[in-house]
Coordinates of C-alpha atoms and ligand atoms in Angstrom, one line a residue:
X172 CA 50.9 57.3 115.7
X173 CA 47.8 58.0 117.5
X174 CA 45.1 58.4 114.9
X175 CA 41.5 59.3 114.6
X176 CA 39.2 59.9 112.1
X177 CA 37.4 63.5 113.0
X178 CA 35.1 64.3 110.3
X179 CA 34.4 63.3 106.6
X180 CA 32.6 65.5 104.0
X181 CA 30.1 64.5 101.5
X182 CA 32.1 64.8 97.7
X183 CA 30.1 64.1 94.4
X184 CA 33.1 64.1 92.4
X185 CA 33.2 61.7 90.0
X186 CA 35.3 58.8 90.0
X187 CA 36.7 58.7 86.6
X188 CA 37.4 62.5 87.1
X189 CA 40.3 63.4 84.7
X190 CA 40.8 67.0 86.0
X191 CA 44.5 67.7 86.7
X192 CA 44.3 69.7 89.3
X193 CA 41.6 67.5 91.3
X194 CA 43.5 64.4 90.7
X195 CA 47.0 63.1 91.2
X196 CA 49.0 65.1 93.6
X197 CA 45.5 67.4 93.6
X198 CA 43.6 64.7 94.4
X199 CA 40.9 66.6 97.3
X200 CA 41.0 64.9 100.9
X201 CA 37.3 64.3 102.6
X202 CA 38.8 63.1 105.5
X203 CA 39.8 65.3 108.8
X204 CA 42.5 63.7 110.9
X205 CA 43.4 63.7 113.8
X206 CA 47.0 62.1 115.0
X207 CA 49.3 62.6 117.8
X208 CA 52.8 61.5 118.0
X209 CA 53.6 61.2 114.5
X210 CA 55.5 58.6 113.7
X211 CA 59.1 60.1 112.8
X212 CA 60.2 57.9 109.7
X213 CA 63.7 59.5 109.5
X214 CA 65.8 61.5 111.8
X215 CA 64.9 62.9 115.3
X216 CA 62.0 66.2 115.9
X217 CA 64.3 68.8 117.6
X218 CA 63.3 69.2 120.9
X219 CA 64.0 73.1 120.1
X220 CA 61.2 73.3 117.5
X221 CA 58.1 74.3 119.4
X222 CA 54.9 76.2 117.8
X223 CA 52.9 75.4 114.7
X224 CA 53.0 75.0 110.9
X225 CA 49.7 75.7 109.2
X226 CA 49.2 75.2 105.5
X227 CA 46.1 76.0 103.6
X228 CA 44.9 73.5 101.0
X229 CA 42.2 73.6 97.7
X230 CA 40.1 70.5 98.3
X231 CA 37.2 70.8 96.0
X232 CA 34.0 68.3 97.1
X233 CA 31.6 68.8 94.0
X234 CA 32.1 69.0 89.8
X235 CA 32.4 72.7 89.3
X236 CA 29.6 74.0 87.2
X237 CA 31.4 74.5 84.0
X238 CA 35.3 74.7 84.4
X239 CA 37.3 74.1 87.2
X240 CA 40.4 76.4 88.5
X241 CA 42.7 74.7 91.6
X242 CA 41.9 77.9 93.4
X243 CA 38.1 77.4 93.6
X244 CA 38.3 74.7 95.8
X245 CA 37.6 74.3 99.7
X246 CA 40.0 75.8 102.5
X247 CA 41.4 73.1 104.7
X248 CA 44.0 74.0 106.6
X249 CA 46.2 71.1 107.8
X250 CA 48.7 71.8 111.3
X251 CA 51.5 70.2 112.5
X252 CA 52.7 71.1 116.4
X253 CA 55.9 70.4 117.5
X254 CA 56.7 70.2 121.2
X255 CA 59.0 68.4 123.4
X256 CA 60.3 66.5 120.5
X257 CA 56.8 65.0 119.6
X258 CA 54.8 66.2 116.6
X259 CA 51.2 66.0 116.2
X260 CA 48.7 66.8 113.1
X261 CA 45.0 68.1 112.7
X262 CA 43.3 68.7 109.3
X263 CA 40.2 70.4 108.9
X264 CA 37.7 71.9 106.5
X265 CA 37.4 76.2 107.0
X266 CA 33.6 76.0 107.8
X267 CA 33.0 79.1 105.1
X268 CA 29.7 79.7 104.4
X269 CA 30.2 78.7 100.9
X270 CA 31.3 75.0 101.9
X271 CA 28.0 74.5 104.3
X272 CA 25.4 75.6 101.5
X273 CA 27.1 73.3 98.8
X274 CA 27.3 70.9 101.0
X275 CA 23.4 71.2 101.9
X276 CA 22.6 71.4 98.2
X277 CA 25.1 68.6 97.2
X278 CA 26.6 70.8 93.9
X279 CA 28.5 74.0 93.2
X280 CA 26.9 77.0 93.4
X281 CA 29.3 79.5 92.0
X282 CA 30.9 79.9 89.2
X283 CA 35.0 79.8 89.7
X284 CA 37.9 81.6 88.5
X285 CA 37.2 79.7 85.1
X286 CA 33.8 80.4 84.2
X287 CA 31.9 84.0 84.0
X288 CA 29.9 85.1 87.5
X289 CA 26.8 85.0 85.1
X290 CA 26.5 81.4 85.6
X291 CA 26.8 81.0 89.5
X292 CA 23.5 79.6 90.7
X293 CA 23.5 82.2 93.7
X294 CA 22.4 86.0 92.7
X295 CA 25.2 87.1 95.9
X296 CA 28.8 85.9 96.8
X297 CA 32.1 87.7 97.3
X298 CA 35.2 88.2 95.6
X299 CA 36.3 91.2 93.6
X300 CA 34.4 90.1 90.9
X301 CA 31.3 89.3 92.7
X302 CA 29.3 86.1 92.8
X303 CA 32.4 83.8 93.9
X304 CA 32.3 81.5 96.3
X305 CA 34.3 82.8 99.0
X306 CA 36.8 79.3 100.2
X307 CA 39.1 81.0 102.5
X308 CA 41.5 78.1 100.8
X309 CA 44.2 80.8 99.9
X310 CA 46.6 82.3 102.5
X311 CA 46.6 81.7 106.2
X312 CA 48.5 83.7 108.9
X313 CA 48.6 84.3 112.8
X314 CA 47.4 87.4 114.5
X315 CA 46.4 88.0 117.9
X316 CA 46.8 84.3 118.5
X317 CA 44.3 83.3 116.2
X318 CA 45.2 81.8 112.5
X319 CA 43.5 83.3 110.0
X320 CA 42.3 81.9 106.5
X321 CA 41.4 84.4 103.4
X322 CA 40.5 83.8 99.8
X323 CA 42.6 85.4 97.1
X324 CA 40.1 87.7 95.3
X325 CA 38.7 89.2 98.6
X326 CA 36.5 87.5 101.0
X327 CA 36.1 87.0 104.6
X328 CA 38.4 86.2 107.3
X329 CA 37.8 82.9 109.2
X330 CA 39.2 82.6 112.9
X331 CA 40.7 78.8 113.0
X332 CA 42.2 77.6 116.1
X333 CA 45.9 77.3 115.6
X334 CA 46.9 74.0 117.3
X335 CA 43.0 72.2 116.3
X336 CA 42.8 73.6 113.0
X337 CA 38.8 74.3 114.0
X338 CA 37.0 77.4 112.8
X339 CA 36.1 79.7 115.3
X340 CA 34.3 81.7 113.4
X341 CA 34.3 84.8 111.0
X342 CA 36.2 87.7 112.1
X343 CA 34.6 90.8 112.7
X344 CA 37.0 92.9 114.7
X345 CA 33.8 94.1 116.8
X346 CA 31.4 95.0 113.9
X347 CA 33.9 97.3 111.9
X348 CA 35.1 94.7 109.6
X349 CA 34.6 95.6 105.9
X350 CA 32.2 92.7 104.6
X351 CA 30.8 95.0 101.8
X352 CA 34.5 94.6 100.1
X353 CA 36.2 92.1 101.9
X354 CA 39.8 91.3 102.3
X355 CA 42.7 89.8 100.4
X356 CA 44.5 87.2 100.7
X357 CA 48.2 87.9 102.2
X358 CA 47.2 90.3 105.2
X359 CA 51.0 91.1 106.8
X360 CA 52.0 90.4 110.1
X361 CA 54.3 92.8 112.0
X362 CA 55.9 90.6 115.1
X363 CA 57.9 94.3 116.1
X364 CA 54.2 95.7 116.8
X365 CA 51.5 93.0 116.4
X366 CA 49.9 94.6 114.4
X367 CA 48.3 93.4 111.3
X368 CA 48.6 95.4 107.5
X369 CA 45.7 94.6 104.9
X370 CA 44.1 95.6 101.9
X371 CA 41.2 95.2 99.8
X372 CA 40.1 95.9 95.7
X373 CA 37.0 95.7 94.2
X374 CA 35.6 96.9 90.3
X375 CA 34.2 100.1 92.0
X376 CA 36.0 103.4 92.7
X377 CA 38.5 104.1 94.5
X378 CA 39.7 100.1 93.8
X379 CA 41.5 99.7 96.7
X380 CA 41.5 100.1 100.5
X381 CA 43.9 100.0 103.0
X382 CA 44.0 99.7 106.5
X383 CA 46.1 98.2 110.0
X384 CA 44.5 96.0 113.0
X385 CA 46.5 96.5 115.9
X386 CA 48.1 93.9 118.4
X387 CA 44.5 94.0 120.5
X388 CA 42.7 93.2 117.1
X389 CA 41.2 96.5 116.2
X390 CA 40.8 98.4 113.5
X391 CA 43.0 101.5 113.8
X392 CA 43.0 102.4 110.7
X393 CA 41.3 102.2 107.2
X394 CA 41.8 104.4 104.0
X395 CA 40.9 104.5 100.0
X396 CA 44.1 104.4 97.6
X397 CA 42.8 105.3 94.8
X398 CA 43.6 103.4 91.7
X399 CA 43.0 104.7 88.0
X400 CA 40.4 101.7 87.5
X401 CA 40.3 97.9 88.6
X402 CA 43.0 96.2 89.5
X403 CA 44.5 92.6 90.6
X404 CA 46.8 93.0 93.4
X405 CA 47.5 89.8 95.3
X406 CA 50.4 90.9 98.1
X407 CA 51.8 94.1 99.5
X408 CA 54.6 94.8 101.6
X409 CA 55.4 96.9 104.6
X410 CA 58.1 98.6 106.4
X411 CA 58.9 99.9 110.2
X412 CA 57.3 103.3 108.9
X413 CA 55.3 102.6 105.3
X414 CA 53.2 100.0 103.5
X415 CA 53.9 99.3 100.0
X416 CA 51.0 98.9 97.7
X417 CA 50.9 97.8 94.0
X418 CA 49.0 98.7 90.6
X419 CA 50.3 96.1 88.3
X420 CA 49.8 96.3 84.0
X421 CA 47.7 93.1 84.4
X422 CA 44.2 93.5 85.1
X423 CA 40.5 92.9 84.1
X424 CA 40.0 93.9 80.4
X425 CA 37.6 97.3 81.3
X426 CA 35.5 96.5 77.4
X427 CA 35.3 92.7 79.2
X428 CA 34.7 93.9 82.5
X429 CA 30.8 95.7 80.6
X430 CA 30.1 92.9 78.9
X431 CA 30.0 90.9 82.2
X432 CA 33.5 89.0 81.2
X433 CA 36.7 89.0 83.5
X434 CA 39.6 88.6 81.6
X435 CA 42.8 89.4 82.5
X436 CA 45.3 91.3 80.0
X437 CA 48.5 92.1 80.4
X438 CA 49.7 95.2 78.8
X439 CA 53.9 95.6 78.5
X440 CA 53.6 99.3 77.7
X441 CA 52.4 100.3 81.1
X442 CA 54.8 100.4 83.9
X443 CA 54.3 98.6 87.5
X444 CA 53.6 101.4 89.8
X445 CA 54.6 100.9 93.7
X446 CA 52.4 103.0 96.2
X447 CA 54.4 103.9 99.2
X448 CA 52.0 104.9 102.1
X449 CA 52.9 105.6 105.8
X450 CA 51.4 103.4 107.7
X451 CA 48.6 105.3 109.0
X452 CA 48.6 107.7 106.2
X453 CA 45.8 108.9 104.2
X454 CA 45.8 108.7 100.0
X455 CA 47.1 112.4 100.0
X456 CA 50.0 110.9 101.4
X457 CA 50.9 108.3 98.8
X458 CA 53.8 108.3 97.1
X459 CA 53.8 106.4 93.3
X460 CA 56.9 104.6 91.9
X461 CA 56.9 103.9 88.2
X462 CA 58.4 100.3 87.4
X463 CA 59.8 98.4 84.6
X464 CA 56.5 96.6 83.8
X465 CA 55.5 93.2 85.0
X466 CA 53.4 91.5 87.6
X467 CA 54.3 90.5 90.8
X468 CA 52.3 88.0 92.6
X469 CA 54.4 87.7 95.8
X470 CA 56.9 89.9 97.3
X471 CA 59.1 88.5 100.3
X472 CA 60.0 91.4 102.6
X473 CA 60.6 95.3 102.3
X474 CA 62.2 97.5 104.9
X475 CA 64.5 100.5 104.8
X476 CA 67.8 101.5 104.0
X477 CA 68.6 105.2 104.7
X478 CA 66.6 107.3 101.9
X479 CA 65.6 104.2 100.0
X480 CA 62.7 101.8 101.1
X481 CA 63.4 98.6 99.5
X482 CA 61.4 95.8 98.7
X483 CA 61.9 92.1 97.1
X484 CA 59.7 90.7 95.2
X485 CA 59.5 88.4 92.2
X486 CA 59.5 89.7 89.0
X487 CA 57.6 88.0 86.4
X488 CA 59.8 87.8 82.6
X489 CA 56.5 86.9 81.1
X490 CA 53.3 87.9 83.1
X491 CA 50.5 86.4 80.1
X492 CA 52.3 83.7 78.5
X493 CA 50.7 82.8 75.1
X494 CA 49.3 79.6 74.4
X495 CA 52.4 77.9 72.6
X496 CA 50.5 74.5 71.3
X497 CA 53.1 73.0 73.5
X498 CA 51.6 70.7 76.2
X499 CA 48.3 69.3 76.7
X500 CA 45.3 70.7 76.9
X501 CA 45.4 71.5 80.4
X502 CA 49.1 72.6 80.4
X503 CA 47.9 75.2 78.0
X504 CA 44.6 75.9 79.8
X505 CA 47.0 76.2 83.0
X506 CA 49.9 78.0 81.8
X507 CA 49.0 81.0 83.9
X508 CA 50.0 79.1 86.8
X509 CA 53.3 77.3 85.7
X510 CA 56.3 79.3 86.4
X511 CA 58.3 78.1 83.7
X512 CA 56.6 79.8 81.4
X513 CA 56.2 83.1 83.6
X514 CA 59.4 82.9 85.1
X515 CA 59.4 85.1 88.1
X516 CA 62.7 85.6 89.5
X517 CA 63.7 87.5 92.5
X518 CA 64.3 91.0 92.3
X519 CA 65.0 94.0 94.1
X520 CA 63.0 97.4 94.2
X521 CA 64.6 100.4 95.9
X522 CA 62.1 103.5 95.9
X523 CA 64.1 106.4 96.6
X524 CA 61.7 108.8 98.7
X525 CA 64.3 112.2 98.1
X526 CA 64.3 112.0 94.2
X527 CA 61.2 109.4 93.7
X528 CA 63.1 107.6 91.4
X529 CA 63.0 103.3 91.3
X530 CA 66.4 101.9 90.6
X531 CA 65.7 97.3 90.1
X532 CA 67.5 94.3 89.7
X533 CA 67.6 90.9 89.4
X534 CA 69.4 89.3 92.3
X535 CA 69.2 85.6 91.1
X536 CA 68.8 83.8 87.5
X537 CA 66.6 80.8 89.1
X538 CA 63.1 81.3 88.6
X539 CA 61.2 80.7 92.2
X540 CA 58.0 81.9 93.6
X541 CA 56.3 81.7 97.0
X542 CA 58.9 83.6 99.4
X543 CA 59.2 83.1 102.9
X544 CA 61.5 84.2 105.1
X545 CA 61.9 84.6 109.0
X546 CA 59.1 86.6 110.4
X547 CA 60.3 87.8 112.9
X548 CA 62.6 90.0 110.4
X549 CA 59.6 91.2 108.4
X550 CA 59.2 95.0 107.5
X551 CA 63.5 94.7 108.5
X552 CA 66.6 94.3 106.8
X553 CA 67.2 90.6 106.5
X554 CA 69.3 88.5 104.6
X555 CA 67.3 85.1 103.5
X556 CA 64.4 84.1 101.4
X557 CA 63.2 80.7 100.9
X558 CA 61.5 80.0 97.8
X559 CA 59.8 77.2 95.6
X560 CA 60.9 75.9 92.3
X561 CA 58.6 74.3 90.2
X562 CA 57.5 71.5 87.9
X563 CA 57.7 72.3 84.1
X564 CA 54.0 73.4 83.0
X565 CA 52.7 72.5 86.6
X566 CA 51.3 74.1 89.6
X567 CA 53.3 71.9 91.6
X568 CA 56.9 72.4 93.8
X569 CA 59.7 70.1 92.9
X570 CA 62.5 71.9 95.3
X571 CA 63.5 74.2 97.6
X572 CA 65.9 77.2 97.1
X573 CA 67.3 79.4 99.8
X574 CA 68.8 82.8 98.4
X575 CA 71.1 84.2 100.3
X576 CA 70.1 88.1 99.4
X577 CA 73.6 89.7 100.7
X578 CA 75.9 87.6 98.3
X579 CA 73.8 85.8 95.6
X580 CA 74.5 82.5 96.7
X581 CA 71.9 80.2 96.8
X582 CA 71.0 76.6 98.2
X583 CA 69.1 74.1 96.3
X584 CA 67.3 70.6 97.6
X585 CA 65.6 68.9 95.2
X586 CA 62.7 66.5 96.2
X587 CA 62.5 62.7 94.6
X588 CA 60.9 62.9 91.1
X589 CA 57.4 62.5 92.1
X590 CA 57.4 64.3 95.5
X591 CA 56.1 67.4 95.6
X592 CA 56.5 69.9 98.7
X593 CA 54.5 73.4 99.7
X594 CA 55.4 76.9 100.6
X595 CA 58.2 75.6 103.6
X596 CA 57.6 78.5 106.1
X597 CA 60.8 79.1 108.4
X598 CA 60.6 78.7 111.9
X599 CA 63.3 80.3 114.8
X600 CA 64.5 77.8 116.6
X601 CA 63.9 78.8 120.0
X602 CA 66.4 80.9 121.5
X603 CA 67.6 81.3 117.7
X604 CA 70.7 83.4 117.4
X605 CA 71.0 84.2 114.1
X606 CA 68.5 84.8 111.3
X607 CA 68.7 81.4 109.4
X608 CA 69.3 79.9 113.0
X609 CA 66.4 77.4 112.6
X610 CA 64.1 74.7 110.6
X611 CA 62.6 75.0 107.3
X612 CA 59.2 72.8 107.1
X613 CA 57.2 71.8 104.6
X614 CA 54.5 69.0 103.7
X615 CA 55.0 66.4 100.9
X616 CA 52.5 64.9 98.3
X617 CA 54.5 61.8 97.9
X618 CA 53.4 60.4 94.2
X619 CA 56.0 57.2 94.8
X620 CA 54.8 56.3 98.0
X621 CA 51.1 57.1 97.8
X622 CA 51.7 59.1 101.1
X623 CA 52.2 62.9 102.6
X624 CA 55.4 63.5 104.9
X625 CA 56.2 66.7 107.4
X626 CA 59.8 67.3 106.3
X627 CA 61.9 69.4 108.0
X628 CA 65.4 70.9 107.2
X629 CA 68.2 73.2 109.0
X630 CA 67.1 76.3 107.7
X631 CA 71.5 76.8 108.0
X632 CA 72.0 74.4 105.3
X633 CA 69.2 72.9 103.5
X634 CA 71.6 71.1 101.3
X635 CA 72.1 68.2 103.6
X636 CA 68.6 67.3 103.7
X637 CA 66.0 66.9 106.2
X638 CA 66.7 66.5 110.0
X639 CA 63.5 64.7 110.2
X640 CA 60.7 63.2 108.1
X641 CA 57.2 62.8 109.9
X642 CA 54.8 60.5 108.1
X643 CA 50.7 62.0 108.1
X644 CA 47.6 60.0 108.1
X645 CA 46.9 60.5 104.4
X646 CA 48.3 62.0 100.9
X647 CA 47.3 65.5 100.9
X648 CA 46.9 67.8 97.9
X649 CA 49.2 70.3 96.7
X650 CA 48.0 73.7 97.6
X651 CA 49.0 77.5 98.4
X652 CA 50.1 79.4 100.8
X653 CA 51.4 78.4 104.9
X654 CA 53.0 80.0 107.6
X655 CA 54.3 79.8 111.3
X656 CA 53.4 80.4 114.6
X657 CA 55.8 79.9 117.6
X658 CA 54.1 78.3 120.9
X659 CA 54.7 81.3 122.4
X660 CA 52.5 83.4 120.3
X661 CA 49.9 81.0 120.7
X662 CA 48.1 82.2 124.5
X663 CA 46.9 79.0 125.3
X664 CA 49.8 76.7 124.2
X665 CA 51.7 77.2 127.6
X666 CA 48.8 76.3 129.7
X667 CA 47.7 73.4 128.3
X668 CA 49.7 69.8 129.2
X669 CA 48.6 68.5 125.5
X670 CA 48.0 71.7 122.6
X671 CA 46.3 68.9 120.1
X672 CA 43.5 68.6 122.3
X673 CA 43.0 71.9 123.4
X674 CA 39.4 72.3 121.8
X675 CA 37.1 75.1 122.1
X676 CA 40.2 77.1 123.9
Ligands
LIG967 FE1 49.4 84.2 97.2

C-alpha cells in the first residue's frame, strides 16, 4: 500500500471521553488518507469491478455543547476505486461551512439533534428545525458525475469529487437552488433519465417541496406538497412516471414545537399517508394513500405494475419505543436508533391508482434497515434488496441479508462478533447480465483487529463470503448512508491513466 497522510483536523475531544457513539467502533478519524494499491489481505479485486464506492461517515471533532447525537457529527466521506484489479482509497472531511467556523472557534457552535436550538451559540444555521449545524455527514449520491453529500434534516448540497473525495464546493444549480429550505437527505437518482428527484420540509407552510434536476443539472422543476403541519420525512421514492412522497404519524409535538422544543411523538391512531405525484406534477395533482400506521425511514425501490404503483419500504413494528429500564443509560437514551427495538421489516405498498385503495404486506420476518439495491433498476421492477441487520440496542451492523423480493428467500452473512460493516451498496459488474450479476461492498470497523477492511462479496451468493478483503489505512467509524458510481458515470475516469490522483478535475 501506497500511503500518505493528506490532512489532519484539530479535535478537542477529550480523551477519557465515554460517549458511545464517539468511541469504540464510533470512535471519529482526524486523519485524511490517502493510499493506492491497497493491500488485498484475502482473495483477488475482480478485474471486472470498475467505478467507486463512497460512504459518508459522522466524525465529530469538538464535545457537543450539551448532548451529543451520532448524527451531529462531521461529513467525511471515505472512496474506494476499483480498476484494473487494483483498489485505491481517499478519506476526507466535507468542507461544510459548519466544520470551518468550529474549527476557527475550536468548540461546537450548534446545538444537535439532542439538545433544543435555543442553546446553539449561532443566532442562524439550517435544518428543518433551524439553528443546526448543517454536516452534510448523512447520505451521499452521484449525479451529473459529481457525488453529492446532504444532511438529514435539510441542508445544503456539497459537490465532492468522486474518485478524490475533495469538496468542490456547494451546489447551486446556477443560482436557483433553494437555500432558504434546503434539501434532504436521500435525493433519488434515475440512471433511465439522469435526472435527479428531491425534496425538502421545514416547520412553515406548505411543509414540504418537491422538485427534479435533470441530467444537465438543472432545476426543471420545483412544487409545494402541502402537508397538514410539520412533518419528518427522511426518503421518498419514485417511479418511471411518479414520485412517492410520505406524511408519516411521527412528527414534532406542535404544543413542543411553541414552546421552542422538538420532540418527536409517535401517534398509532393516525395512518401513514403515501403522496403519489407525477413527476412534474403540481400539488393539485397529488394523489393520497392512507396506510396502516408506522414510520418508515428508508424505502428501497418503487416502480409499477399495471394499475398499481408499488413501493418497498421498511415498516417499523414499533416507531417510539418506550424506555424499558433495560440497557444502559445510553441504550435507553439511544433506543430510537436500535432496530431491535423498532423492528422495521420489509414490506410491500401497492397504491392502486383506479380505486385509490393501499393493499400491504410483510415480505420477510427479519428485521433489516438500510436497503440497497442495483441502481440501475431503480424507479423499475426488480427483484433484490440488500439490507443491514443490526446489533441488539446499537446503531451498529452485524450482517448482511439479501431478500430475494420474488420468492421470500433470503441470504444471510454474518460478520465476526466484533466487526461491524455499513450500508454495502451493489455494484454491476461490468457487462453485468443479470440483476444480482455483480459485487456487494461494504467497509468494516474491525473491533478484534483494531482495523477497517473493504470487503466485497458476489452479489449472486453472499453466503460464501467475500471474494476479496482490502485492508485501509486506519479503523474508521460506523456511519450512515453510501452508494456507487460506475467509472463510466464518472466523465473524467476514462481520461485519466491514475483516477486517485486526478485532483482539481
Ligand atoms: Fe437515511
Amino acid at each position: 500500500m501506497d500511503l500518505d497522510v493528506v490532512g489532519r483536523l484539530l479535535s478537542t475531544l477529550p480523551a477519557d471521553d465515554d460517549h458511545p457513539y464517539r468511541t469504540g467502533p464510533w470512535q471519529p478519524q482526524t486523519t485524511e488518507w490517502k493510499a493506492d494499491n491497497l493491500e488485498v489481505v484475502q482473495g483477488e479485486i475482480p478485474t471486472d469491478l470498475d467505478g467507486v464506492y463512497l460512504r459518508n461517515t459522522e466524525n465529530p471533532l469538538h464535545p457537543a455543547i450539551q448532548n451529543y447525537h451520532p448524527f451531529d457529527g462531521d461529513g467525511m466521506v471515505h472512496v474506494v476505486g476499483f480498476r484494473d484489479g487494483t483498489a485505491f482509497y481517499r478519506n476526507r472531511f466535507v468542507r461544510t461551512d459548519g466544520l470551518a467556523l468550529e474549527q476557527d472557534a475550536g468548540k461546537s457552535l450548534w446545538a444537535g439533534l439532542a439538545e433544543r436550538p435555543s442553546q446553539s451559540l449561532m443566532d442562524h444555521g439550517w435544518g428543518a428545525r433551524t439553528r443546526m449545524k448543517d454536516a452534510s455527514s448523512t447520505d451521499v449520491v452521484v449525479h451529473n458525475g459529481v457525488a453529492l453529500t446532504s444532511f438529514y434534516q435539510c441542508g445544503d448540497l456539497y459537490r465532492v469529487d468522486p474518485m478524490t473525495a475533495e469538496t468542490l464546493g456547494k451546489e447551486t444549480w446556477g443560482g436557483t437552488f433553494p437555500f432558504d429550505w434546503g434539501v434532504s437527505a436521500h435525493p433519488k437518482i434515475d440512471d433511465a433519465t439522469g435526472e435527479m428527484l428531491f425534496f425538502n420540509y421545514s416547520t412553515e407552510a406548505p411543509y414540504m417541496n418537491y422538485g427534479v434536476v435533470d441530467a444537465n443539472n438543472e432545476l426543471v422543476h420545483y412544487t409545494p406538497v402541502p402537508l397538514p403541519g410539520p412533518r419528518l420525512p427522511h426518503d421518498m421514492a419514485f417511479t418511471e412516471n411518479y414520485a412517492i412522497l410520505n406524511d408519516c404519524p411521527l412528527f414534532w409535538d406542535p404544543e413542543g414545537l411553541a414552546q421552542g422544543a422538538y420532540a418527536a411523538r409517535f401517534h398509532p391512531d393516525m395512518p401513514m399517508r403515501l403522496g403519489v405525484i407525477p413527476r412534474r406534477g403540481g400539488p393539485d395533482d397529488i394523489r393520497w394513500f392512507d396506510a396502516e400506521s408506522t414510520f418508515v425511514l428508508h424505502w428501497v425501490n418503487a416502480c409499477e405494475d399495471g394499475d398499481e404503483v408499488v413501493v418497498d419500504g421498511f415498516f417499523e413494528s414499533d416507531p417510539a419505543p418506550a424506555d424499558n429500564g433495560m440497557g444502559d443509560k445510553w441504550q435507553r437514551a439511544f433506543r430510537f436508533l436500535a432496530n431491535d427495538r423498532m423492528q422495521p421489516r420489509l414490506h410491500r405498498w401497492r397504491l392502486n391508482m383506479v380505486t385509490g385503495l393501499c393493499k400491504e404486506e410483510s415480505l420477510t420476518d427479519t428485521i433489516s434497515e438500510f436497503g440497497m439495491m442495483n441502481g440501475s433498476h431503480a424507479g423499475q421492477k426488480y427483484r433484490y434488496a440488500y439490507a443491514a441487520t443490526s446489533k441488539p440496542a446499537w446503531f451498529l451492523f452485524d450482517g448482511l441479508v439479501k431478500h430475494d423480493t420474488w420468492t421470500g428467500q433470503e441470504q444471510h452473512f454474518r460478520f465476526e462478533d466484533n466487526v461491524y460493516g455499513s450500508e454495502s451498496a451493489m455494484a454491476p459488474r461490468v457487462g453485468s447480465a443479470a440483476e444480482d450479476d455483480g459485487y456487494l461492498i461494504t467497509l468494516t470497523t474491525d473491533m478484534n483487529q483494531d482495523a477497517s477492511f473493504c470487503v466485497v462479496f458476489d452479489a449472486s451468493d453472499i453466503t460464501v463470503g467475500p471474494v476479496c478483503t482490502l485492508r485501509l489505512p486506519e479503523r474508521i467509524s460506523s456511519g450512515t448512508h453510501s452508494t456507487w458510481a460506475a467509472g463510466s458515470d464518472l466523465p473524467d475516469w476514462a481520461h485519466v491513466d491514475d483516477p486517485a490522483t486526478a485532483v482539481g478535475l
